[in-house]
Coordinates of C-alpha atoms in Angstrom, one line a residue:
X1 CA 111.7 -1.2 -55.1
X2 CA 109.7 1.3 -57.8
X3 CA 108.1 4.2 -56.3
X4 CA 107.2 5.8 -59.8
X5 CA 103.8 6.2 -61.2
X6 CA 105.3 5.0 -64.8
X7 CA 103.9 1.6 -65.7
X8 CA 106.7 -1.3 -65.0
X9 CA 107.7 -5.0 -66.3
X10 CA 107.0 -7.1 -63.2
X11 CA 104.4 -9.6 -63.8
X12 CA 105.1 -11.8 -61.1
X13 CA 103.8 -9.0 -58.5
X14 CA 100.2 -9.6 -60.8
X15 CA 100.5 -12.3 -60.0
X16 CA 100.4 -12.0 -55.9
X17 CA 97.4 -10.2 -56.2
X18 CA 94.9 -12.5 -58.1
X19 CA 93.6 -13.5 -61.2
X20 CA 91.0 -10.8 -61.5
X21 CA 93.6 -8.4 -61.9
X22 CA 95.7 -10.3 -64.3
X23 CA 92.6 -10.9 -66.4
X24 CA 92.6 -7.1 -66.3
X25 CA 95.9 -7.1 -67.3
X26 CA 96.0 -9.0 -70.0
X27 CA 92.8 -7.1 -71.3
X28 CA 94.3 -4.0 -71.1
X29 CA 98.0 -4.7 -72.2
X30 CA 99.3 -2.7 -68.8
X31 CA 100.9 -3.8 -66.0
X32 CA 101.4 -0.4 -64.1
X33 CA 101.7 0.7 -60.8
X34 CA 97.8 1.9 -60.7
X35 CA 97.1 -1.6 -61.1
X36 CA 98.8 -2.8 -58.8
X37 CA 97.8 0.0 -56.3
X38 CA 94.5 -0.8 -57.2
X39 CA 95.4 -5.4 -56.6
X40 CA 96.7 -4.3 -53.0
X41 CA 93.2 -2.3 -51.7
X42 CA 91.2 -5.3 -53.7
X43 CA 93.5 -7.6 -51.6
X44 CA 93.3 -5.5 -48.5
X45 CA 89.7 -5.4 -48.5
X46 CA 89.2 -9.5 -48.7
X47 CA 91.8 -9.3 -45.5
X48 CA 89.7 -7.3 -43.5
X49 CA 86.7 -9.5 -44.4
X50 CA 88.2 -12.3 -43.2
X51 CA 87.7 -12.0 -39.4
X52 CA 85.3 -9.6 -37.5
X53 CA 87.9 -8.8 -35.0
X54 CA 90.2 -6.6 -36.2
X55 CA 93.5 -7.2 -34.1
X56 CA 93.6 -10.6 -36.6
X57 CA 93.6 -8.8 -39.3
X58 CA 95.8 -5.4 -39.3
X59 CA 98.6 -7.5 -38.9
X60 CA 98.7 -9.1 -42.7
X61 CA 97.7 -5.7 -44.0
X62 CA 100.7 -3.7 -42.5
X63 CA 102.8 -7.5 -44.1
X64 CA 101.8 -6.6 -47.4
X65 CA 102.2 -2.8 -46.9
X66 CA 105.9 -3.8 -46.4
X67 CA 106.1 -6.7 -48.8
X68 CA 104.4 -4.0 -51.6
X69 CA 106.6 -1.0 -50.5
X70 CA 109.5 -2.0 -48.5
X71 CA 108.9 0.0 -45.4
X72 CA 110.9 -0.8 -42.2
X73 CA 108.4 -0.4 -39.7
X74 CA 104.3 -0.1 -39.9
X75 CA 101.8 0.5 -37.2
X76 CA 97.6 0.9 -36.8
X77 CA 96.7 3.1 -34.0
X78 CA 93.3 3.2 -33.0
X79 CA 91.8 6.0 -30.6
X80 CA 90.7 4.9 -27.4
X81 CA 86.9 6.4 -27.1
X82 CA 87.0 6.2 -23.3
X83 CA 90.1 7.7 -22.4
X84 CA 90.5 9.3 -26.0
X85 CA 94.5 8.5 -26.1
X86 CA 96.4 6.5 -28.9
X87 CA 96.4 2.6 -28.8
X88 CA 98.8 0.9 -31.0
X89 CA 96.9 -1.8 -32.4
X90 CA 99.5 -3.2 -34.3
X91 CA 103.0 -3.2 -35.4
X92 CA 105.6 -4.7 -37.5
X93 CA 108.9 -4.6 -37.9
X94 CA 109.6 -3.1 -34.3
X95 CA 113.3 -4.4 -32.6
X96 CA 112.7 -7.0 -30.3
X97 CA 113.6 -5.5 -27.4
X98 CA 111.2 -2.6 -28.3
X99 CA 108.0 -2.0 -26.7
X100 CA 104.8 -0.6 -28.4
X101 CA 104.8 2.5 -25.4
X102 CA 108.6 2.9 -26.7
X103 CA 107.6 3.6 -30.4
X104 CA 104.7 5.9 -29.0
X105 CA 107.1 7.4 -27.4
X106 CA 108.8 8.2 -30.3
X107 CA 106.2 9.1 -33.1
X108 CA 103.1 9.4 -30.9
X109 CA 103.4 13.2 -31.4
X110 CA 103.3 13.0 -35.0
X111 CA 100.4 11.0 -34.7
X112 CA 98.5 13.2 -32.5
X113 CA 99.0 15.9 -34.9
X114 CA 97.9 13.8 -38.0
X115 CA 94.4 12.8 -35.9
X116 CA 94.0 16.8 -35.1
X117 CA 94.9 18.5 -38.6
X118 CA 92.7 15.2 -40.6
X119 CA 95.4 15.3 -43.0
X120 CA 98.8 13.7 -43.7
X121 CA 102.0 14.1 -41.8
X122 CA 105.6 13.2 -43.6
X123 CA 108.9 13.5 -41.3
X124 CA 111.7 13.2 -44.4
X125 CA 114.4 12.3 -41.6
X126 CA 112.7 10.5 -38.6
X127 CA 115.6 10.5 -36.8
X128 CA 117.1 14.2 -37.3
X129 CA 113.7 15.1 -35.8
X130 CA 113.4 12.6 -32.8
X131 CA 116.7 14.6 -31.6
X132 CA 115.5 17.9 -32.2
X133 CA 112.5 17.2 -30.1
X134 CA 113.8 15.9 -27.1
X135 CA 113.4 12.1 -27.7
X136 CA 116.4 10.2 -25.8
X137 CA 118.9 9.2 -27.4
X138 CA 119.0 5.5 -26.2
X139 CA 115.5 5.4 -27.5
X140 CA 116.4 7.2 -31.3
X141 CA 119.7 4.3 -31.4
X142 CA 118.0 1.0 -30.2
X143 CA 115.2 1.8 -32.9
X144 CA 118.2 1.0 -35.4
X145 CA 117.1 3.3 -38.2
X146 CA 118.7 3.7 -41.6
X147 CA 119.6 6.7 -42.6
X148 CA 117.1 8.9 -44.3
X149 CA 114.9 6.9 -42.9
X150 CA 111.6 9.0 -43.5
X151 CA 107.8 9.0 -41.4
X152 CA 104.6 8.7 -43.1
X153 CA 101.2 9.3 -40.9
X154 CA 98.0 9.5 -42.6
X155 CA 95.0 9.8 -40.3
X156 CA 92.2 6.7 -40.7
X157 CA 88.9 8.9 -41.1
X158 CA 84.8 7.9 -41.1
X159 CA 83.2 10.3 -42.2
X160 CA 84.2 13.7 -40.3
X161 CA 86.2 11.8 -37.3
X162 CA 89.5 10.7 -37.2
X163 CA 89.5 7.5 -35.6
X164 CA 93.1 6.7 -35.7
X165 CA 96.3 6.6 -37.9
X166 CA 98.1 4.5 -40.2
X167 CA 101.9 5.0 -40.1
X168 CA 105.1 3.4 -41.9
X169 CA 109.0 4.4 -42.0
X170 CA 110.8 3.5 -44.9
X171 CA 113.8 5.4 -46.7
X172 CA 114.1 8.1 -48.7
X173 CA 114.6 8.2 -52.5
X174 CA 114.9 11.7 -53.5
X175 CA 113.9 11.1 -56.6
X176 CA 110.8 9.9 -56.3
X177 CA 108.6 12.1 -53.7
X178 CA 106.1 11.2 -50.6
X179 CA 102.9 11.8 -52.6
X180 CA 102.5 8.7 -54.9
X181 CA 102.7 6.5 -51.1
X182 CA 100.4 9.4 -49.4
X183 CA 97.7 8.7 -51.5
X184 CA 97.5 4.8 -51.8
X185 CA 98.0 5.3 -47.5
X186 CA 94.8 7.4 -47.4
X187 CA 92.9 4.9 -49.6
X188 CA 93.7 2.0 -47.4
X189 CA 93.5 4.1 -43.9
X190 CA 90.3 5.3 -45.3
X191 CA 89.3 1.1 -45.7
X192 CA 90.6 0.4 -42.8
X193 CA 88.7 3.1 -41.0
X194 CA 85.3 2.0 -42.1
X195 CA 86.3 -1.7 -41.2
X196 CA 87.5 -0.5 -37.8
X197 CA 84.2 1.9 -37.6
X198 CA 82.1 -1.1 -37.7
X199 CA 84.0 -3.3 -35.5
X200 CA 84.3 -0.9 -32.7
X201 CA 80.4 0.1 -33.2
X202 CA 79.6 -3.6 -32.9
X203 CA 82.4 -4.1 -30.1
X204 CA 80.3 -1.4 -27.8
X205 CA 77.3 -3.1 -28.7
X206 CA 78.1 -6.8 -27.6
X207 CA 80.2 -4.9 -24.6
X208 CA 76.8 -3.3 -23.6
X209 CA 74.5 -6.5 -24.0
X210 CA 76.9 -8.3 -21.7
X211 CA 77.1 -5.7 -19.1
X212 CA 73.1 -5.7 -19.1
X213 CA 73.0 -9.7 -19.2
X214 CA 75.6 -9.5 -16.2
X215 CA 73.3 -6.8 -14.4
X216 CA 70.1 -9.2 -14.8
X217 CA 72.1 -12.1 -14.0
X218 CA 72.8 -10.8 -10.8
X219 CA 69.1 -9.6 -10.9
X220 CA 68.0 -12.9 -10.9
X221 CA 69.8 -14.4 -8.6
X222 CA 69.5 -12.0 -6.1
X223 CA 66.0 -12.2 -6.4
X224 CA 66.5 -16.2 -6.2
X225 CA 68.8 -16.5 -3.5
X226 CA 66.9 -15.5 -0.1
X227 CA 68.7 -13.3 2.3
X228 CA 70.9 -15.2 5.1
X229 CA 72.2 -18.2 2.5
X230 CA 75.1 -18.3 1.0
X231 CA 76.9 -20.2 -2.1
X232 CA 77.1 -20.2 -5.5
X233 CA 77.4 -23.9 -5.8
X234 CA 75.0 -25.7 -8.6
X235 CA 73.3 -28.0 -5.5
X236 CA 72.5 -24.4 -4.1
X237 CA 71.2 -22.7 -7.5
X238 CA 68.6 -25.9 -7.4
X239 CA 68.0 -25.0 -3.7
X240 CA 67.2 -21.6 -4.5
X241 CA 65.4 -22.1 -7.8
X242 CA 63.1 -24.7 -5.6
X243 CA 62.0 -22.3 -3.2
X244 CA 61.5 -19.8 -5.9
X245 CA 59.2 -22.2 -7.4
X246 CA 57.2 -23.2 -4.6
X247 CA 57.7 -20.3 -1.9
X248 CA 54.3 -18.7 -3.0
X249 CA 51.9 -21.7 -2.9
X250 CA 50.5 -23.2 0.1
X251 CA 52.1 -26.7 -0.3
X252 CA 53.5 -28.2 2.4
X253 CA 57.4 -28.8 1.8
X254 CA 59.2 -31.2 3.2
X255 CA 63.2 -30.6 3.4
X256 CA 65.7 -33.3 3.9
X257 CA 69.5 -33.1 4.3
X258 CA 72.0 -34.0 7.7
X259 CA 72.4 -32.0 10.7
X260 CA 74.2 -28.6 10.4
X261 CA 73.0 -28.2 6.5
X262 CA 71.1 -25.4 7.1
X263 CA 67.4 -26.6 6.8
X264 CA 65.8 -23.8 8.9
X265 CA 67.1 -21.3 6.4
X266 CA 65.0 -23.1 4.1
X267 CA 61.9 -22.6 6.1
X268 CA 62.5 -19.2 6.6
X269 CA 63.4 -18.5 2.9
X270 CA 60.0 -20.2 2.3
X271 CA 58.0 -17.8 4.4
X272 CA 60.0 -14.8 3.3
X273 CA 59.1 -15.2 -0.5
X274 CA 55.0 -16.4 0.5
X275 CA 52.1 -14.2 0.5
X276 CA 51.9 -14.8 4.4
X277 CA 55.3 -13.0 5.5
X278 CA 53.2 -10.7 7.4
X279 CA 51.6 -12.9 9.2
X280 CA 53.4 -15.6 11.9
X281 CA 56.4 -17.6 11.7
X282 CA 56.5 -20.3 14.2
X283 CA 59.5 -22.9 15.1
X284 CA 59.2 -25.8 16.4
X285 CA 61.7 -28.5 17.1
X286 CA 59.9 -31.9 17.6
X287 CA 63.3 -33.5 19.6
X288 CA 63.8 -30.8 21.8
X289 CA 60.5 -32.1 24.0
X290 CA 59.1 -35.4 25.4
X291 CA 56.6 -37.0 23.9
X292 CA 54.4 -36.0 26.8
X293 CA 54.3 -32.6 26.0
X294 CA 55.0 -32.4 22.6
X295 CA 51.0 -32.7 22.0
X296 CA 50.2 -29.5 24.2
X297 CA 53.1 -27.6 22.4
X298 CA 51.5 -28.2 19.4
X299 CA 47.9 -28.3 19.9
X300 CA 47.5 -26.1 23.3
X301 CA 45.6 -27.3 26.3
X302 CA 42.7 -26.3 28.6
X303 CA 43.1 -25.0 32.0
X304 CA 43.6 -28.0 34.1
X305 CA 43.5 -30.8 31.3
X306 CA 46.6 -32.2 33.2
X307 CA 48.7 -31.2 36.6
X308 CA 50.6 -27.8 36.2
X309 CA 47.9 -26.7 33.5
X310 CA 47.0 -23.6 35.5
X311 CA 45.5 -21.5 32.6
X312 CA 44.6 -21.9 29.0
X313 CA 47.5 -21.9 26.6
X314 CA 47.4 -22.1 23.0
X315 CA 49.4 -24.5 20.9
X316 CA 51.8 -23.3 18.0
X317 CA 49.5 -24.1 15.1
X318 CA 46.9 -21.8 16.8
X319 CA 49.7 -19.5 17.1
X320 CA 50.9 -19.5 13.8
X321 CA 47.2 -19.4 11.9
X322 CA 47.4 -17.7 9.0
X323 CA 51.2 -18.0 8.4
X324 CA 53.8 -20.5 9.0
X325 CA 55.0 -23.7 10.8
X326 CA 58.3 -25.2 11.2
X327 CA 58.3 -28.7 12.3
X328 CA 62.4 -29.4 12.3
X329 CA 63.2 -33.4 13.0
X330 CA 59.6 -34.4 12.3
X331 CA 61.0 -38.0 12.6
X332 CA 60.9 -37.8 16.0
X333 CA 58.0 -37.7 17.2
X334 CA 55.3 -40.4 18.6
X335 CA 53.2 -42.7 16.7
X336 CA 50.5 -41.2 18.5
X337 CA 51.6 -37.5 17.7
X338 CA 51.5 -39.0 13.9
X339 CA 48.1 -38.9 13.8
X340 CA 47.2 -36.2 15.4
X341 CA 49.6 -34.3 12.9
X342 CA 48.0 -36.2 10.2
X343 CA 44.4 -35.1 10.8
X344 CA 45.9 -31.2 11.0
X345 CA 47.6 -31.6 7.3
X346 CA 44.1 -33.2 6.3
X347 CA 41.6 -31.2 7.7
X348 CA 42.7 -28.2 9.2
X349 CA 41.7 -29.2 12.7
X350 CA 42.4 -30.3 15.9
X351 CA 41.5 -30.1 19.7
X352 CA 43.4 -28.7 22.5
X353 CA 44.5 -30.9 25.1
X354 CA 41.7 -31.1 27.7
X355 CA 38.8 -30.1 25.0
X356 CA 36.2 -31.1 23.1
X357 CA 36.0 -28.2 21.2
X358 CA 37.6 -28.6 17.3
X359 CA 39.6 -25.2 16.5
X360 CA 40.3 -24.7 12.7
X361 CA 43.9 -23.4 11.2
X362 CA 44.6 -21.9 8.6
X363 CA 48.3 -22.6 8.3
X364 CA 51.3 -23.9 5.8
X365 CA 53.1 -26.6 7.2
X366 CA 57.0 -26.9 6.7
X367 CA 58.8 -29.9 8.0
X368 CA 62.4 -30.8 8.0
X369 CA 64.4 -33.7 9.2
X370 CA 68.2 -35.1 9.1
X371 CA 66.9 -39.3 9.6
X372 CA 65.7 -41.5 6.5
X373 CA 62.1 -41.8 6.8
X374 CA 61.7 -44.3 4.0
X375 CA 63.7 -46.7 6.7
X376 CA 61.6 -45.7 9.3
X377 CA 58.2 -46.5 7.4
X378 CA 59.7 -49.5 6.3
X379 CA 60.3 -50.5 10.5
X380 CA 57.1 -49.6 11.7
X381 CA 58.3 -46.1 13.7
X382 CA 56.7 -43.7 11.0
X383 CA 53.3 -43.9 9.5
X384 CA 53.2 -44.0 5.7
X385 CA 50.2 -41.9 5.5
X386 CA 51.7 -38.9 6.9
X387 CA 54.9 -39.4 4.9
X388 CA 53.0 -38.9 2.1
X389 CA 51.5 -36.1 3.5
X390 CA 54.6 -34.3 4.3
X391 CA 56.9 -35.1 1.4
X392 CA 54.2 -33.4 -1.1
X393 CA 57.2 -30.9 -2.3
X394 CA 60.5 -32.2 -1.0
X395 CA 63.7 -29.9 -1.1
X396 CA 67.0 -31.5 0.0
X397 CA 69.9 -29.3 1.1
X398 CA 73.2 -30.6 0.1
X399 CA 76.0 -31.4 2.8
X400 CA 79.0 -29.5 2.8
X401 CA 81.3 -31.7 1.6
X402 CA 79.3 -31.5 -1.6
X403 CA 79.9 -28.2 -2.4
X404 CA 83.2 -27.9 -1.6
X405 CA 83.5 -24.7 -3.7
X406 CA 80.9 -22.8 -1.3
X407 CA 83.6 -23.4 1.4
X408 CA 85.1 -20.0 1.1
X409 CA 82.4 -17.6 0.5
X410 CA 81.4 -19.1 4.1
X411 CA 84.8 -18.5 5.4
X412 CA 84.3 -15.0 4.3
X413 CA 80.8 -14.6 5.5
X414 CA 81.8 -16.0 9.4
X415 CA 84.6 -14.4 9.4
X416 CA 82.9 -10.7 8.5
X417 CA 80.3 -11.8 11.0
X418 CA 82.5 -12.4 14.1
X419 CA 85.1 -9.9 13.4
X420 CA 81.9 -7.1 13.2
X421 CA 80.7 -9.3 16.6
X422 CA 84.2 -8.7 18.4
X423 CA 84.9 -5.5 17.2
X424 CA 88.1 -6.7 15.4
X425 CA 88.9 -5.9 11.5
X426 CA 88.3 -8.6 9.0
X427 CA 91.1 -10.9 8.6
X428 CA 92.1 -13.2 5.4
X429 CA 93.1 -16.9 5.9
X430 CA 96.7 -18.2 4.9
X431 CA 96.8 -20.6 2.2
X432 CA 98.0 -23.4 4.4
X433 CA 94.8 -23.0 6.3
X434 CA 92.3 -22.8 2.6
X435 CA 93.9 -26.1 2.2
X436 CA 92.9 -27.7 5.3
X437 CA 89.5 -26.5 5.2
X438 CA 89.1 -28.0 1.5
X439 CA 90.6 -30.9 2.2
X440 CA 88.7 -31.6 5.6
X441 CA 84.8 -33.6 4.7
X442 CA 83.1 -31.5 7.5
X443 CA 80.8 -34.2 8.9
X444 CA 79.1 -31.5 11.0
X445 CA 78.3 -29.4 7.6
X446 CA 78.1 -25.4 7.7
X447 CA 77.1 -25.4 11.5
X448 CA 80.6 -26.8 11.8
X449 CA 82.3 -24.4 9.8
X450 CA 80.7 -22.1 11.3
X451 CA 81.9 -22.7 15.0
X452 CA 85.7 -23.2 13.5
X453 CA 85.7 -19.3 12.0
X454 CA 84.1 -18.0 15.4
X455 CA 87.0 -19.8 17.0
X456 CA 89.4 -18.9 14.6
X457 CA 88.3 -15.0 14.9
X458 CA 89.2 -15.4 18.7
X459 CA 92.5 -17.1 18.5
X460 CA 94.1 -14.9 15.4
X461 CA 96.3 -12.2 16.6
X462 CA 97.3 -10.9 13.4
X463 CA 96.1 -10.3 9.9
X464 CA 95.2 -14.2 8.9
X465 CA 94.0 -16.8 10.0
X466 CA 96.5 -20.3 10.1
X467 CA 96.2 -23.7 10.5
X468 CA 97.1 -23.4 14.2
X469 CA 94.0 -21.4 14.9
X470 CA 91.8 -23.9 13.5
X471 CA 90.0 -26.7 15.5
X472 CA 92.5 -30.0 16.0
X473 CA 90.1 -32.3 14.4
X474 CA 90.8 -30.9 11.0
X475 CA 94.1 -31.4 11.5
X476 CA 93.5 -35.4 12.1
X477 CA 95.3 -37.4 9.5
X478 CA 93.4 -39.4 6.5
X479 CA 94.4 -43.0 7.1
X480 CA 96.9 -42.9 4.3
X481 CA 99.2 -39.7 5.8
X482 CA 99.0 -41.7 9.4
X483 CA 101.1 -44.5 7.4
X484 CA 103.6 -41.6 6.3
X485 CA 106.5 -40.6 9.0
X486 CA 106.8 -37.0 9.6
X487 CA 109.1 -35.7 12.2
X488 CA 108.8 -32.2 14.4
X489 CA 111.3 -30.8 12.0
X490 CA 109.1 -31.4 9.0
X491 CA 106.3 -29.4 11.1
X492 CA 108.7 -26.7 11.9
X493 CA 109.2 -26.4 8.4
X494 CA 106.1 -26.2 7.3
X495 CA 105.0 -23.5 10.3
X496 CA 108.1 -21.4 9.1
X497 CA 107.1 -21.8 5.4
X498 CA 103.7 -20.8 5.8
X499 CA 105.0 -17.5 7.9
X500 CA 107.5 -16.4 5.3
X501 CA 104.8 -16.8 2.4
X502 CA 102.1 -15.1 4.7
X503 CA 104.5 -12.0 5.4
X504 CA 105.7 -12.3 1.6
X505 CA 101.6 -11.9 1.0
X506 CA 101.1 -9.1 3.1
X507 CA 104.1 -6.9 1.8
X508 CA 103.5 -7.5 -1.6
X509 CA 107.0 -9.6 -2.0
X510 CA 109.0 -7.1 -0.6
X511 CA 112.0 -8.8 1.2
X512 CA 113.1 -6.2 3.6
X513 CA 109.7 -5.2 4.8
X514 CA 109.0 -9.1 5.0
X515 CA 112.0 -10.1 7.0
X516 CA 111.5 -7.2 9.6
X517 CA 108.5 -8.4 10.7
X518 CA 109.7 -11.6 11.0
X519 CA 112.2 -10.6 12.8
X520 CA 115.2 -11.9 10.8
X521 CA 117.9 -10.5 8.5
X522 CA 117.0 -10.1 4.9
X523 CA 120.2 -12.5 4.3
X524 CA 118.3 -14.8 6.0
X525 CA 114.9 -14.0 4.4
X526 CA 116.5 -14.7 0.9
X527 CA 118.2 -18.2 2.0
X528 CA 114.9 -19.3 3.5
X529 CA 112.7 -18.3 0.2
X530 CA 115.4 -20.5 -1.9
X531 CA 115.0 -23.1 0.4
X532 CA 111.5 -23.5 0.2
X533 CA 111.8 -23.0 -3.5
X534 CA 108.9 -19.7 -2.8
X535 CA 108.0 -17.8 -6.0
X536 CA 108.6 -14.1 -5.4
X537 CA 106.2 -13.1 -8.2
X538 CA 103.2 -14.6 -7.1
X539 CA 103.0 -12.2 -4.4
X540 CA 103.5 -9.0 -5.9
X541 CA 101.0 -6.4 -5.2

């Protein structure tokens, strides 16, 4: 390899670096080393242009850097802005056992110093140096370096700050000096400087749009999601964006879904997000009461309109004028209650029990129910009128088995809940246990879950909880494990491998501090882990 400045014979290096420049060539009649200093920026430059992130494209500059003048090793260090330390974006021709922090390690004082002078740093023998300052010498021999094997830093500068360095090692030919290669480094740090200004300017400004498109995400779906429900399930996001959309009219909403779903959270979302949160929100469960006194509940009665009436009393939809009613399992009540209801929804009106006198109501109705009311207008037991009435906007909660993912965000949320309740510290659940919950269909939906974390809270002793804390009717076989034979060994087994991974959890895989609190040898710990085939790394802290 030529270092000279004199113009050489070599043609087929013209030819690496494009036909503009053997055009140029050919013009002039020289083939000289300006030219071909002059083909490697040109080529350079197209590199960088080629991708706008720049970790994809140092690496075939520094190629060519060594390919054009036979260095051993080449790196690009970019400052880091944050912490304002040196990052080695990329480099080649490092040992393979040899880590990036190694070579830092190494050189990185010689960078520094190029990135605080702004000017050019040569080492003539890198490793006569490394040992005069202090570098070990297991480091200075597994680099492998040839002797008179010399460093050349330039700093990569925009403008008036240095933004990081470009460095190669190759040897020594004393007759030909540094400054020839210090001058075509400086031209292509100074390219790559500009390319890496840009990238990193644009690289904060994407960095910035998507912390503030994170920050109104969450924005908006705090403001979506009403206080009290949880899950991030897409059947909850249309939950949520439902209520949003109708929470502030006066429609009257109709929610389906089964038992336990979570139905009156609905309601109460509803009134939250409504111009009438200030004014009264009144439940009312139309199974909880027989038919003969649903209608006073709802509608009040005089004094002495029927035995035991000993005073006036008004009904909930006097109670809750000017806010909001709850009507949860409207599917049960009368045919006769139907039409009272109906005439409310219509006209705003109604009579108490015992009266002749018509009270008006301003009030927004909000019914729920768990049956199928198409089924029961198609038998006779509900009146198609009001149906209509009712199911003006209908919102359907989801069961939990449908958004299986939501599952653990509830765990969480009981489990905070009745630890705070019992005065205990927040526990975690043991894999075993996430398993069983996602695998069980939860016919009773979150009301359910619900009652098996409360119990779970109780019965844990320690920091998780396990399968054995759970209720046994998630533990009841599908039909296709009853046909499988499993014998109280295989259960011991799988009690004793849940334990050792738990413990493994807790002390971050550390085998000695594991096995004490088991309570067993750390001979034993290790046999029991390569039994059950556990991997030690997924558990490191």
């Amino acid at each position: 390899m030529n270092h000279d400045t004199n113009c050489q014979v070599g043609g087929c290096a013209l030819a690496r670096e494009g036909p503009s420049l053997e055009l140029l060539n050919r013009s002039t009649g020289v083939n000289c080393r300006s030219v071909r200093e002059l083909g490697m920026m040109f080529a350079i430059s197209q590199t960088l242009e080629k991708s706008f992130d720049l970790t994809e494209v140092v690496s075939p500059v520094l190629h060519r850097l060594r390919d054009w003048m036979g260095l051993e090793r080449g790196t690009i260090a970019i400052r880091n802005r944050d912490t304002g330390g040196l990052l080695l974006s990329e480099a080649v021709g490092l040992p393979r056992d040899f880590t990036p922090e190694d070579y830092l390690e190494i050189i990185g004082d010689r960078l520094e110093r190029a990135m605080e002078k702004r000017e050019p740093v040569v080492v003539p023998d890198l490793a006569v140096w490394a040992e005069e300052n202090g570098v070990s010498e297991n480091l200075i021999q597994s680099l492998q370096l040839a002797p008179r094997t010399g460093l050349m830093c330039v700093p990569m500068k925009f403008e008036e700050e240095a933004i990081g360095t470009l460095s190669i090692e190759r040897q020594h030919d004393p007759r030909f000096g540094w400054e020839a290669d210090l001058r075509l480094l400086s031209m292509i740090a100074s390219i790559i400087a500009q390319a890496a200004r840009v990238r990193q300017d644009a690289s904060e400004q994407i960095q910035s749009l998507r912390e503030e498109n994170d920050r109104l995400q969450e924005a908006v779906e705090k403001s979506f999601r009403p206080d009290g429900m949880i899950g991030n399930s897409g059947a909850m996001r249309s939950v949520y964006y439902h209520i949003d959309q109708v929470a502030r009219s006066v429609t009257t909403v109709l929610i389906r879904g089964e038992s336990g779903t979570g139905k009156e959270l609905v309601a109460k979302a509803l009134h939250e997000k409504s111009d009438r949160v200030k004014k009264p929100f009144v439940k009312f469960n139309c199974a909880a009461l027989p038919d003969s006194i649903i209608e006073s509940e709802l509608f009040g009665h005089e004094k002495g309109a029927f035995t035991g009436a000993l005073s006036m009393r008004k009904g909930r939809f006097e109670l809750a004028d000017g806010g909001t009613i709850f009507l949860d399992e409207i599917g049960d009540i009368s045919l006769a209650t139907q039409v009272k209801l109906l005439r409310v929804l219509q006209e705003k009106e109604f009579e108490r029990v015992g009266s002749q006198t018509t009270q008006r109501t301003d009030v927004r109705v909000i019914a729920a129910t768990s049956r199928d009311l198409e089924e029961m207008m198609a038998n006779g037991t509900f009146r198609e009128d009001l149906y209509y009435r009712l199911n003006v906007f209908p919102i359907y909660m989801p069961p939990l088995r449908e958004r299986k993912c939501d599952v653990l965000l509830l765990c969480d949320h009981f489990i905070e809940k009745y630890s705070k309740r019992q005065r205990k510290t927040p526990i975690r659940i043991s894999s075993a246990a996430i398993d069983l919950l996602m695998s069980y269909h939860w016919p009773g939906n979150v009301r359910e879950l619900e009652n098996c974390m409360e119990r779970a809270v109780l019965l844990a002793k320690g920091q998780s909880v396990k399968t054995h804390h759970l209720p046994p009717t998630l533990q009841k076989k599908s039909p296709k494990e009853r046909n499988e034979e499993a014998t109280l060994a295989d259960a011991i087994e799988a009690l004793e491998r849940e334990m050792i991974v738990d413990s493994l959890k807790d002390t971050g895989s550390n085998m000695a501090e594991a096995s004490r609190r088991l309570g067993i040898s750390e001979r034993k710990m290790g046999l029991r882990v390569k039994k059950y085939n556990i991997m030690l790394d997924h558990y490191k802290s």
